Amino acid sequence: MAALRKVYKLSARSMGRAGTVISTDTGHTIRTDVPKHMGGDDIAPQPVELLLAALVGCKTTTAHFVSRHLWRGSTFRIEAIEWLNVTAERDNRGAVSLPIDAAPAVVAGLSIVTGVARVNLTRRCKAIATARGAPTDARNETREATPEAAASAASVGEVPDLRRLGEIVAQRCPVGAMVAESGCVVDIDWQLGTVRSEGSDDGQVADGRGRGQTSARVARE
């Protein structure tokens, strides 16, 4: 039963005018600060920036975990997730309105987080897929998704369902669940990036990086 309870520990001390140095129980050091116009020294990311980084990092880890189970037996796996234009908004009055001992008219927390998660996939080639007991219709090629091709591929099951992946990640990501529970809207647009075949019969890998990539909008959380 002890394994069901996940515990995180850290210690911290203030740094400079408004910064903090944090030491995690896993041996890592994190620093936070705020810009000079906010009373800090601007030598480290702002706490909200680290919150966004934690959200993105947690969703990335969760997506890899979910895909390994959700796509079991598939020839596809996640090669990389590119996070684009991740943006958070809040009403600044919640934090700085005066007098300071009066309850603010709006909440201090974030109201919305938006962004794009572009999922690049790798598809095992026929020889590899056959050896692992997966379907054998993969061709040794790199494809770039167009909106039309992505929609068609998703409808026939040619590529994994990124809509379902995004839904499960939203449910399973601890940081994401906490942010959403606070009342903040988390609107992540899960898109299909490249689909790359992983090698040929002689072990070579076809890589389409460096070419222009077009992404197809597939799903939102």
Coordinates of N, CA and C in Angstrom, one line a residue:
M1 N 0.8 -1.2 0.0 CA 0.0 0.0 0.0 C 0.9 1.3 0.0
A2 N 2.1 1.2 0.5 CA 2.9 2.3 0.6 C 3.2 2.9 -0.8
A3 N 3.3 2.1 -1.8 CA 3.6 2.5 -3.1 C 2.5 3.4 -3.7
L4 N 1.3 3.3 -3.2 CA 0.2 4.1 -3.7 C 0.2 5.5 -3.3
R5 N 1.1 5.8 -2.3 CA 1.2 7.2 -1.8 C 2.5 7.8 -2.3
K6 N 2.4 8.8 -3.2 CA 3.5 9.5 -3.7 C 3.8 10.8 -2.9
V7 N 5.0 10.9 -2.4 CA 5.4 12.0 -1.5 C 6.5 12.8 -2.2
Y8 N 6.4 14.1 -2.1 CA 7.4 15.0 -2.6 C 7.9 15.9 -1.5
K9 N 9.2 16.1 -1.4 CA 9.7 17.0 -0.3 C 10.8 17.9 -0.8
L10 N 10.8 19.1 -0.2 CA 11.8 20.1 -0.6 C 12.0 21.0 0.6
S11 N 13.1 21.8 0.5 CA 13.4 22.8 1.5 C 13.8 24.1 0.7
A12 N 13.7 25.3 1.3 CA 14.0 26.5 0.5 C 14.4 27.6 1.5
R13 N 15.1 28.6 0.9 CA 15.4 29.8 1.6 C 15.4 31.0 0.6
S14 N 15.1 32.1 1.2 CA 15.0 33.3 0.3 C 16.3 33.7 -0.2
M15 N 16.3 34.4 -1.4 CA 17.5 34.8 -2.1 C 17.3 36.2 -2.6
G16 N 18.2 37.1 -2.3 CA 18.1 38.5 -2.7 C 16.9 39.2 -2.2
R17 N 16.3 40.0 -3.1 CA 15.2 40.8 -2.6 C 13.9 40.0 -2.7
A18 N 13.7 39.2 -3.7 CA 12.4 38.5 -3.8 C 12.6 37.0 -4.3
G19 N 13.8 36.6 -4.4 CA 14.0 35.2 -5.0 C 14.0 34.1 -3.9
T20 N 14.1 32.9 -4.4 CA 14.1 31.7 -3.5 C 15.0 30.7 -4.2
V21 N 15.7 30.0 -3.3 CA 16.5 28.8 -3.7 C 15.9 27.6 -3.1
I22 N 15.5 26.7 -3.9 CA 14.8 25.5 -3.5 C 15.7 24.2 -3.7
S23 N 15.8 23.4 -2.7 CA 16.5 22.1 -2.8 C 15.5 21.0 -2.7
T24 N 15.4 20.1 -3.7 CA 14.5 19.0 -3.7 C 15.1 17.8 -2.9
D25 N 14.2 17.0 -2.5 CA 14.6 15.8 -1.8 C 15.3 14.8 -2.8
T26 N 15.2 15.0 -4.1 CA 15.9 14.2 -5.1 C 17.2 14.7 -5.5
G27 N 17.7 15.8 -4.9 CA 19.0 16.3 -5.1 C 19.2 17.4 -6.1
H28 N 18.0 18.0 -6.5 CA 18.1 19.1 -7.5 C 17.9 20.5 -6.8
T29 N 18.4 21.5 -7.5 CA 18.3 22.9 -7.0 C 17.5 23.7 -8.0
I30 N 16.5 24.4 -7.5 CA 15.7 25.3 -8.4 C 15.7 26.7 -7.8
R31 N 15.7 27.7 -8.7 CA 15.7 29.1 -8.2 C 14.5 29.8 -8.9
T32 N 14.0 30.7 -8.1 CA 12.9 31.6 -8.6 C 13.3 33.0 -8.3
D33 N 12.7 33.9 -9.1 CA 12.9 35.3 -8.9 C 11.8 36.1 -9.6
V34 N 11.7 37.4 -9.6 CA 10.8 38.2 -10.4 C 11.6 39.3 -11.0
P35 N 11.0 39.9 -12.0 CA 11.7 41.0 -12.7 C 12.0 42.2 -11.7
K36 N 12.9 43.1 -12.1 CA 13.3 44.2 -11.2 C 12.1 45.1 -11.0
H37 N 11.3 45.3 -12.0 CA 10.2 46.2 -11.8 C 9.1 45.7 -10.8
M38 N 9.3 44.4 -10.5 CA 8.4 43.8 -9.5 C 9.1 43.6 -8.1
G39 N 10.2 44.2 -8.0 CA 10.9 44.1 -6.7 C 12.0 43.0 -6.6
G40 N 12.3 42.3 -7.7 CA 13.3 41.2 -7.7 C 14.6 41.6 -8.3
D41 N 15.4 40.6 -8.5 CA 16.7 40.8 -9.2 C 16.8 40.3 -10.6
D42 N 15.7 39.6 -11.0 CA 15.6 39.0 -12.3 C 16.7 38.1 -12.7
I43 N 17.1 37.2 -11.8 CA 18.2 36.3 -12.0 C 17.7 34.8 -12.2
A44 N 16.4 34.6 -12.2 CA 15.8 33.3 -12.3 C 14.4 33.4 -12.8
P45 N 13.8 32.3 -13.3 CA 12.4 32.4 -13.8 C 11.4 32.8 -12.7
Q46 N 10.3 33.4 -13.1 CA 9.3 33.7 -12.1 C 8.6 32.4 -11.7
P47 N 8.0 32.4 -10.5 CA 7.3 31.2 -10.0 C 6.2 30.8 -11.0
V48 N 5.5 31.7 -11.6 CA 4.4 31.2 -12.5 C 5.0 30.6 -13.7
E49 N 6.2 31.1 -14.2 CA 6.8 30.5 -15.3 C 7.2 29.0 -15.0
L50 N 7.7 28.8 -13.7 CA 8.0 27.5 -13.3 C 6.8 26.6 -13.2
L51 N 5.7 27.2 -12.8 CA 4.4 26.5 -12.8 C 4.1 26.0 -14.2
L52 N 4.2 26.8 -15.2 CA 3.9 26.4 -16.5 C 4.9 25.4 -17.0
A53 N 6.2 25.5 -16.6 CA 7.2 24.5 -16.9 C 6.8 23.2 -16.3
A54 N 6.4 23.2 -15.1 CA 5.9 22.0 -14.4 C 4.7 21.3 -15.1
L55 N 3.8 22.2 -15.5 CA 2.6 21.7 -16.2 C 3.0 21.0 -17.5
V56 N 3.9 21.6 -18.3 CA 4.3 21.1 -19.6 C 5.1 19.8 -19.3
G57 N 6.0 19.8 -18.4 CA 6.8 18.7 -18.1 C 6.0 17.5 -17.6
C58 N 5.0 17.8 -16.7 CA 4.2 16.7 -16.2 C 3.3 16.1 -17.3
K59 N 2.8 17.0 -18.2 CA 2.0 16.5 -19.3 C 2.8 15.6 -20.3
T60 N 4.1 16.1 -20.5 CA 4.9 15.3 -21.4 C 5.2 13.9 -20.8
T61 N 5.6 13.8 -19.6 CA 5.9 12.6 -18.9 C 4.6 11.7 -18.9
T62 N 3.5 12.3 -18.6 CA 2.2 11.5 -18.6 C 1.8 11.0 -20.0
A63 N 2.1 11.8 -21.0 CA 1.7 11.4 -22.4 C 2.5 10.2 -22.8
H64 N 3.8 10.2 -22.5 CA 4.6 9.0 -22.8 C 4.1 7.8 -22.1
F65 N 3.8 8.0 -20.8 CA 3.3 6.8 -20.0 C 2.0 6.3 -20.6
V66 N 1.1 7.2 -20.8 CA -0.2 6.9 -21.3 C -0.1 6.2 -22.7
S67 N 0.7 6.7 -23.6 CA 0.8 6.2 -24.9 C 1.4 4.8 -24.9
R68 N 2.3 4.5 -24.0 CA 2.8 3.1 -23.9 C 1.8 2.1 -23.6
H69 N 0.8 2.5 -22.8 CA -0.3 1.6 -22.4 C -1.4 1.6 -23.4
L70 N -1.8 2.8 -23.9 CA -2.9 3.0 -24.8 C -2.6 2.4 -26.1
W71 N -1.4 2.5 -26.6 CA -1.1 2.1 -27.9 C -0.3 0.8 -27.9
R72 N -0.5 0.0 -26.9 CA 0.2 -1.3 -26.8 C -0.2 -2.2 -28.0
G73 N 0.8 -2.7 -28.7 CA 0.6 -3.5 -29.9 C 0.6 -2.7 -31.1
S74 N 0.6 -1.4 -31.0 CA 0.7 -0.5 -32.2 C 2.1 -0.4 -32.7
T75 N 2.2 0.0 -34.0 CA 3.6 0.2 -34.5 C 4.0 1.6 -34.2
F76 N 3.2 2.4 -33.6 CA 3.5 3.8 -33.3 C 4.0 4.1 -31.9
R77 N 4.9 5.1 -31.7 CA 5.3 5.5 -30.4 C 5.5 7.0 -30.5
I78 N 5.6 7.7 -29.4 CA 5.9 9.2 -29.4 C 7.4 9.3 -29.5
E79 N 7.8 10.1 -30.6 CA 9.2 10.4 -30.7 C 9.5 11.7 -29.9
A80 N 8.6 12.7 -30.0 CA 8.9 13.9 -29.3 C 7.6 14.7 -29.2
I81 N 7.4 15.6 -28.2 CA 6.3 16.5 -28.1 C 6.9 17.9 -28.1
E82 N 6.5 18.7 -29.0 CA 6.9 20.1 -29.0 C 5.8 21.0 -28.5
W83 N 6.1 21.8 -27.5 CA 5.1 22.6 -26.8 C 5.3 24.0 -27.4
L84 N 4.3 24.6 -28.0 CA 4.3 25.9 -28.6 C 3.4 26.9 -28.0
N85 N 3.8 28.1 -27.9 CA 3.0 29.2 -27.5 C 2.2 28.9 -26.2
V86 N 2.8 28.3 -25.2 CA 2.2 28.0 -23.9 C 2.1 29.3 -23.2
T87 N 0.8 29.7 -22.9 CA 0.5 31.1 -22.4 C -0.4 30.9 -21.2
A88 N -0.1 31.7 -20.1 CA -1.0 31.7 -19.0 C -1.5 33.2 -18.7
E89 N -2.7 33.3 -18.3 CA -3.2 34.7 -18.0 C -3.8 34.7 -16.6
R90 N -3.7 35.9 -16.0 CA -4.4 36.1 -14.7 C -4.7 37.6 -14.6
D91 N -5.6 37.9 -13.8 CA -5.9 39.3 -13.5 C -5.0 39.8 -12.4
N92 N -4.1 40.7 -12.8 CA -3.1 41.2 -11.8 C -3.6 41.9 -10.6
R93 N -4.9 42.3 -10.6 CA -5.5 43.0 -9.5 C -5.6 42.0 -8.3
G94 N -5.7 40.7 -8.6 CA -5.8 39.8 -7.5 C -4.6 39.7 -6.6
A95 N -3.4 40.1 -7.2 CA -2.2 40.0 -6.4 C -1.7 41.4 -5.9
V96 N -2.0 42.5 -6.6 CA -1.4 43.8 -6.2 C -2.4 44.9 -5.8
S97 N -3.7 44.6 -5.9 CA -4.6 45.7 -5.5 C -4.5 46.1 -4.1
L98 N -4.7 47.4 -3.8 CA -4.6 47.9 -2.5 C -5.9 48.5 -2.0
P99 N -6.2 48.6 -0.7 CA -5.2 48.3 0.4 C -4.9 46.8 0.5
I100 N -3.7 46.4 1.0 CA -3.3 45.1 0.9 C -4.1 44.2 1.9
D101 N -4.7 44.8 2.9 CA -5.4 43.9 3.9 C -6.9 43.8 3.5
A102 N -7.3 44.3 2.3 CA -8.6 44.1 1.8 C -8.7 43.0 0.8
A103 N -9.7 42.2 0.9 CA -9.9 41.0 0.0 C -9.9 41.6 -1.5
P104 N -9.2 41.0 -2.4 CA -9.2 41.5 -3.8 C -10.5 41.1 -4.4
A105 N -10.9 41.9 -5.4 CA -12.2 41.7 -6.1 C -12.1 40.5 -7.0
V106 N -10.9 40.1 -7.4 CA -10.8 38.9 -8.3 C -9.7 38.0 -7.7
V107 N -9.8 36.7 -8.1 CA -8.8 35.8 -7.6 C -7.4 36.1 -8.1
A108 N -6.4 35.7 -7.3 CA -5.0 36.0 -7.7 C -4.5 34.9 -8.6
G109 N -5.2 33.8 -8.7 CA -4.7 32.6 -9.5 C -4.8 32.8 -11.0
L110 N -4.3 31.9 -11.7 CA -4.4 31.9 -13.2 C -5.8 31.6 -13.6
S111 N -6.3 32.3 -14.7 CA -7.6 32.0 -15.2 C -7.6 31.1 -16.4
I112 N -6.6 31.1 -17.2 CA -6.5 30.2 -18.4 C -5.1 29.9 -18.8
V113 N -4.9 28.7 -19.2 CA -3.6 28.3 -19.8 C -3.9 27.7 -21.2
T114 N -3.2 28.2 -22.2 CA -3.4 27.7 -23.6 C -2.1 27.3 -24.2
G115 N -2.1 26.5 -25.2 CA -0.9 26.2 -25.9 C -1.1 25.0 -26.8
V116 N -0.1 24.7 -27.6 CA -0.1 23.6 -28.6 C 0.9 22.5 -28.2
A117 N 0.4 21.3 -28.2 CA 1.2 20.1 -28.0 C 1.3 19.4 -29.4
R118 N 2.4 19.6 -30.1 CA 2.6 19.0 -31.4 C 3.3 17.6 -31.2
V119 N 2.7 16.6 -31.5 CA 3.1 15.2 -31.2 C 3.8 14.6 -32.5
N120 N 5.1 14.4 -32.4 CA 5.8 13.8 -33.5 C 5.9 12.3 -33.2
L121 N 5.4 11.4 -34.2 CA 5.4 10.0 -34.0 C 6.4 9.3 -34.8
T122 N 6.8 8.1 -34.2 CA 7.7 7.2 -34.9 C 6.9 5.9 -35.2
R123 N 7.0 5.4 -36.4 CA 6.4 4.2 -36.7 C 7.4 3.1 -37.0
R124 N 7.4 2.0 -36.3 CA 8.3 0.9 -36.6 C 8.1 0.3 -38.0
C125 N 9.3 0.0 -38.7 CA 9.2 -0.5 -40.0 C 8.7 -1.9 -40.0
K126 N 8.4 -2.5 -41.1 CA 7.8 -3.8 -41.2 C 8.6 -4.9 -40.5
A127 N 9.9 -4.9 -40.7 CA 10.7 -6.0 -40.1 C 10.7 -5.9 -38.6
I128 N 10.8 -4.7 -38.0 CA 10.8 -4.5 -36.6 C 9.4 -4.8 -36.0
A129 N 8.3 -4.3 -36.7 CA 7.0 -4.5 -36.2 C 6.6 -6.0 -36.2
T130 N 7.1 -6.7 -37.2 CA 6.8 -8.2 -37.3 C 7.5 -8.9 -36.2
A131 N 8.7 -8.5 -35.9 CA 9.4 -9.1 -34.8 C 8.8 -8.9 -33.5
R132 N 8.1 -7.8 -33.3 CA 7.5 -7.5 -32.0 C 6.0 -7.8 -32.0
G133 N 5.5 -8.5 -33.1 CA 4.1 -8.9 -33.1 C 3.1 -7.8 -33.4
A134 N 3.6 -6.7 -34.0 CA 2.7 -5.6 -34.3 C 2.2 -5.7 -35.8
P135 N 1.2 -5.0 -36.2 CA 0.8 -5.0 -37.6 C 2.0 -4.7 -38.5
T136 N 1.9 -5.2 -39.8 CA 3.0 -5.2 -40.6 C 2.8 -4.3 -41.9
D137 N 2.0 -3.3 -41.8 CA 1.7 -2.5 -42.9 C 2.5 -1.2 -43.0
A138 N 3.5 -1.0 -42.1 CA 4.3 0.2 -42.1 C 5.3 0.2 -43.2
R139 N 5.4 1.4 -43.9 CA 6.4 1.6 -44.9 C 7.5 2.5 -44.4
N140 N 8.7 2.3 -45.0 CA 9.9 3.0 -44.5 C 9.9 4.4 -45.1
E141 N 9.3 5.3 -44.4 CA 9.2 6.7 -45.0 C 8.9 7.7 -43.9
T142 N 9.1 8.9 -44.2 CA 8.8 10.0 -43.3 C 7.7 10.8 -43.9
R143 N 6.6 11.1 -43.2 CA 5.5 11.8 -43.8 C 5.2 13.0 -42.9
E144 N 4.8 14.1 -43.5 CA 4.4 15.3 -42.8 C 2.9 15.4 -42.9
A145 N 2.3 15.6 -41.8 CA 0.8 15.6 -41.7 C 0.2 16.8 -42.3
T146 N -0.8 16.7 -43.2 CA -1.6 17.8 -43.6 C -2.9 17.7 -42.8
P147 N -3.7 18.7 -42.7 CA -5.0 18.6 -42.0 C -5.9 17.5 -42.6
E148 N -5.9 17.4 -43.9 CA -6.8 16.4 -44.6 C -6.2 15.0 -44.3
A149 N -4.9 14.9 -44.4 CA -4.3 13.5 -44.3 C -4.4 13.1 -42.8
A150 N -4.3 14.0 -41.9 CA -4.4 13.6 -40.5 C -5.8 13.2 -40.1
A151 N -6.8 14.0 -40.6 CA -8.2 13.6 -40.3 C -8.5 12.2 -40.9
S152 N -8.0 12.0 -42.1 CA -8.3 10.7 -42.8 C -7.6 9.6 -42.1
A153 N -6.3 9.8 -41.7 CA -5.6 8.8 -41.0 C -6.2 8.4 -39.7
A154 N -6.6 9.5 -38.9 CA -7.2 9.2 -37.6 C -8.5 8.4 -37.7
S155 N -9.3 8.7 -38.8 CA -10.6 8.1 -38.9 C -10.5 6.6 -39.2
V156 N -9.4 6.2 -39.9 CA -9.3 4.8 -40.2 C -8.3 4.1 -39.3
G157 N -7.9 4.8 -38.3 CA -7.0 4.1 -37.3 C -5.6 4.0 -37.8
E158 N -5.2 4.7 -38.9 CA -3.8 4.6 -39.4 C -2.8 5.2 -38.4
V159 N -3.2 6.3 -37.7 CA -2.3 6.8 -36.6 C -3.1 6.8 -35.3
P160 N -2.4 6.8 -34.2 CA -3.2 6.8 -32.9 C -4.1 8.0 -32.8
D161 N -5.1 7.9 -32.0 CA -6.1 8.9 -31.7 C -5.5 9.9 -30.7
L162 N -5.1 11.0 -31.2 CA -4.5 12.1 -30.3 C -5.5 12.7 -29.4
R163 N -6.8 12.7 -29.9 CA -7.9 13.3 -29.1 C -8.0 12.5 -27.8
R164 N -8.0 11.2 -27.9 CA -8.1 10.3 -26.7 C -6.9 10.5 -25.9
L165 N -5.7 10.5 -26.5 CA -4.5 10.7 -25.7 C -4.6 12.0 -24.9
G166 N -5.0 13.1 -25.5 CA -5.1 14.4 -24.7 C -6.1 14.3 -23.6
E167 N -7.2 13.6 -23.8 CA -8.2 13.4 -22.8 C -7.7 12.7 -21.5
I168 N -6.9 11.6 -21.8 CA -6.4 10.8 -20.7 C -5.3 11.5 -20.0
V169 N -4.4 12.2 -20.8 CA -3.4 13.0 -20.1 C -4.0 14.0 -19.2
A170 N -5.1 14.7 -19.6 CA -5.7 15.7 -18.7 C -6.2 15.1 -17.4
Q171 N -6.6 13.8 -17.5 CA -7.1 13.1 -16.3 C -6.0 12.6 -15.4
R172 N -4.9 12.2 -16.0 CA -3.8 11.5 -15.3 C -2.6 12.4 -14.8
C173 N -2.5 13.6 -15.4 CA -1.4 14.5 -15.1 C -1.6 15.1 -13.8
P174 N -0.8 14.9 -12.7 CA -1.0 15.4 -11.4 C -1.0 17.0 -11.4
V175 N 0.0 17.6 -12.1 CA 0.0 19.0 -12.1 C -1.1 19.6 -12.9
G176 N -1.4 19.0 -14.0 CA -2.6 19.5 -14.8 C -3.9 19.4 -14.1
A177 N -4.1 18.3 -13.4 CA -5.3 18.1 -12.6 C -5.4 19.1 -11.5
M178 N -4.3 19.4 -10.8 CA -4.3 20.4 -9.8 C -4.7 21.8 -10.3
V179 N -4.0 22.2 -11.4 CA -4.3 23.5 -12.0 C -5.8 23.6 -12.5
A180 N -6.3 22.5 -13.1 CA -7.7 22.5 -13.5 C -8.7 22.6 -12.3
E181 N -8.3 21.9 -11.3 CA -9.2 21.9 -10.1 C -9.3 23.2 -9.4
S182 N -8.2 24.1 -9.7 CA -8.2 25.4 -9.1 C -9.3 26.3 -9.8
G183 N -9.8 25.9 -10.9 CA -10.8 26.7 -11.6 C -10.1 27.3 -12.9
C184 N -8.9 27.1 -13.1 CA -8.2 27.6 -14.3 C -8.5 26.7 -15.5
V185 N -8.9 27.3 -16.6 CA -9.1 26.6 -17.8 C -7.8 26.2 -18.4
V186 N -7.7 24.9 -18.7 CA -6.5 24.4 -19.4 C -6.9 23.9 -20.8
D187 N -6.5 24.7 -21.8 CA -6.9 24.5 -23.2 C -5.7 24.2 -24.0
I188 N -5.3 22.9 -24.1 CA -4.2 22.5 -24.9 C -4.6 21.8 -26.2
D189 N -4.1 22.3 -27.3 CA -4.5 21.9 -28.6 C -3.4 20.8 -29.0
W190 N -3.9 19.5 -29.0 CA -3.0 18.4 -29.3 C -3.0 18.2 -30.8
Q191 N -1.8 18.4 -31.5 CA -1.7 18.4 -32.9 C -0.8 17.2 -33.3
L192 N -1.0 16.8 -34.5 CA -0.2 15.8 -35.2 C 1.0 16.5 -35.9
G193 N 2.2 16.1 -35.6 CA 3.3 16.7 -36.3 C 3.8 15.7 -37.4
T194 N 5.0 15.3 -37.4 CA 5.5 14.4 -38.4 C 5.3 12.9 -37.9
V195 N 5.2 12.1 -38.9 CA 5.1 10.6 -38.7 C 6.3 10.0 -39.4
R196 N 7.2 9.5 -38.7 CA 8.5 9.0 -39.2 C 8.6 7.5 -39.0
S197 N 9.1 6.8 -40.1 CA 9.3 5.4 -40.0 C 10.7 5.1 -39.4
E198 N 10.8 4.1 -38.5 CA 12.0 3.9 -37.7 C 12.8 2.8 -38.4
G199 N 13.6 3.2 -39.4 CA 14.5 2.2 -40.0 C 13.9 1.4 -41.1
S200 N 14.8 0.7 -41.8 CA 14.5 -0.3 -42.8 C 15.0 -1.6 -42.4
D201 N 14.9 -2.6 -43.3 CA 15.3 -3.9 -43.0 C 16.8 -4.0 -42.5
D202 N 17.6 -3.1 -43.0 CA 19.0 -3.1 -42.6 C 19.3 -2.2 -41.4
G203 N 18.3 -1.7 -40.8 CA 18.4 -0.9 -39.6 C 18.6 0.6 -39.8
Q204 N 18.5 1.1 -41.0 CA 18.7 2.5 -41.3 C 17.4 3.2 -40.8
V205 N 17.6 4.5 -40.5 CA 16.4 5.3 -40.1 C 16.2 6.4 -41.0
A206 N 14.9 6.5 -41.5 CA 14.5 7.6 -42.4 C 14.1 8.8 -41.5
D207 N 14.8 9.9 -41.6 CA 14.5 11.1 -40.7 C 14.1 12.3 -41.6
G208 N 13.0 12.8 -41.3 CA 12.5 14.0 -42.1 C 12.8 15.3 -41.4
R209 N 13.6 15.4 -40.4 CA 13.9 16.6 -39.8 C 14.6 17.5 -40.7
G210 N 14.4 18.8 -40.6 CA 15.0 19.8 -41.5 C 14.1 20.2 -42.6
R211 N 13.1 19.4 -42.9 CA 12.1 19.8 -44.0 C 11.0 20.6 -43.3
G212 N 10.3 21.3 -44.1 CA 9.2 22.1 -43.6 C 8.1 21.2 -43.0
Q213 N 7.6 21.5 -41.8 CA 6.6 20.6 -41.2 C 5.3 21.3 -41.1
T214 N 4.3 20.7 -41.5 CA 2.9 21.2 -41.3 C 2.2 20.3 -40.3
S215 N 1.5 21.0 -39.4 CA 0.8 20.2 -38.3 C -0.7 20.3 -38.6
A216 N -1.4 19.2 -38.2 CA -2.8 19.2 -38.3 C -3.4 19.3 -36.9
R217 N -4.4 20.2 -36.8 CA -5.1 20.3 -35.5 C -6.0 19.0 -35.3
V218 N -5.7 18.3 -34.2 CA -6.4 17.0 -34.0 C -7.3 17.1 -32.8
A219 N -6.9 17.6 -31.7 CA -7.7 17.5 -30.5 C -7.4 18.6 -29.5
R220 N -8.3 19.0 -28.7 CA -8.1 19.8 -27.6 C -8.5 19.1 -26.3
E221 N -7.9 19.5 -25.2 CA -8.3 18.9 -24.0 C -9.7 19.3 -23.6

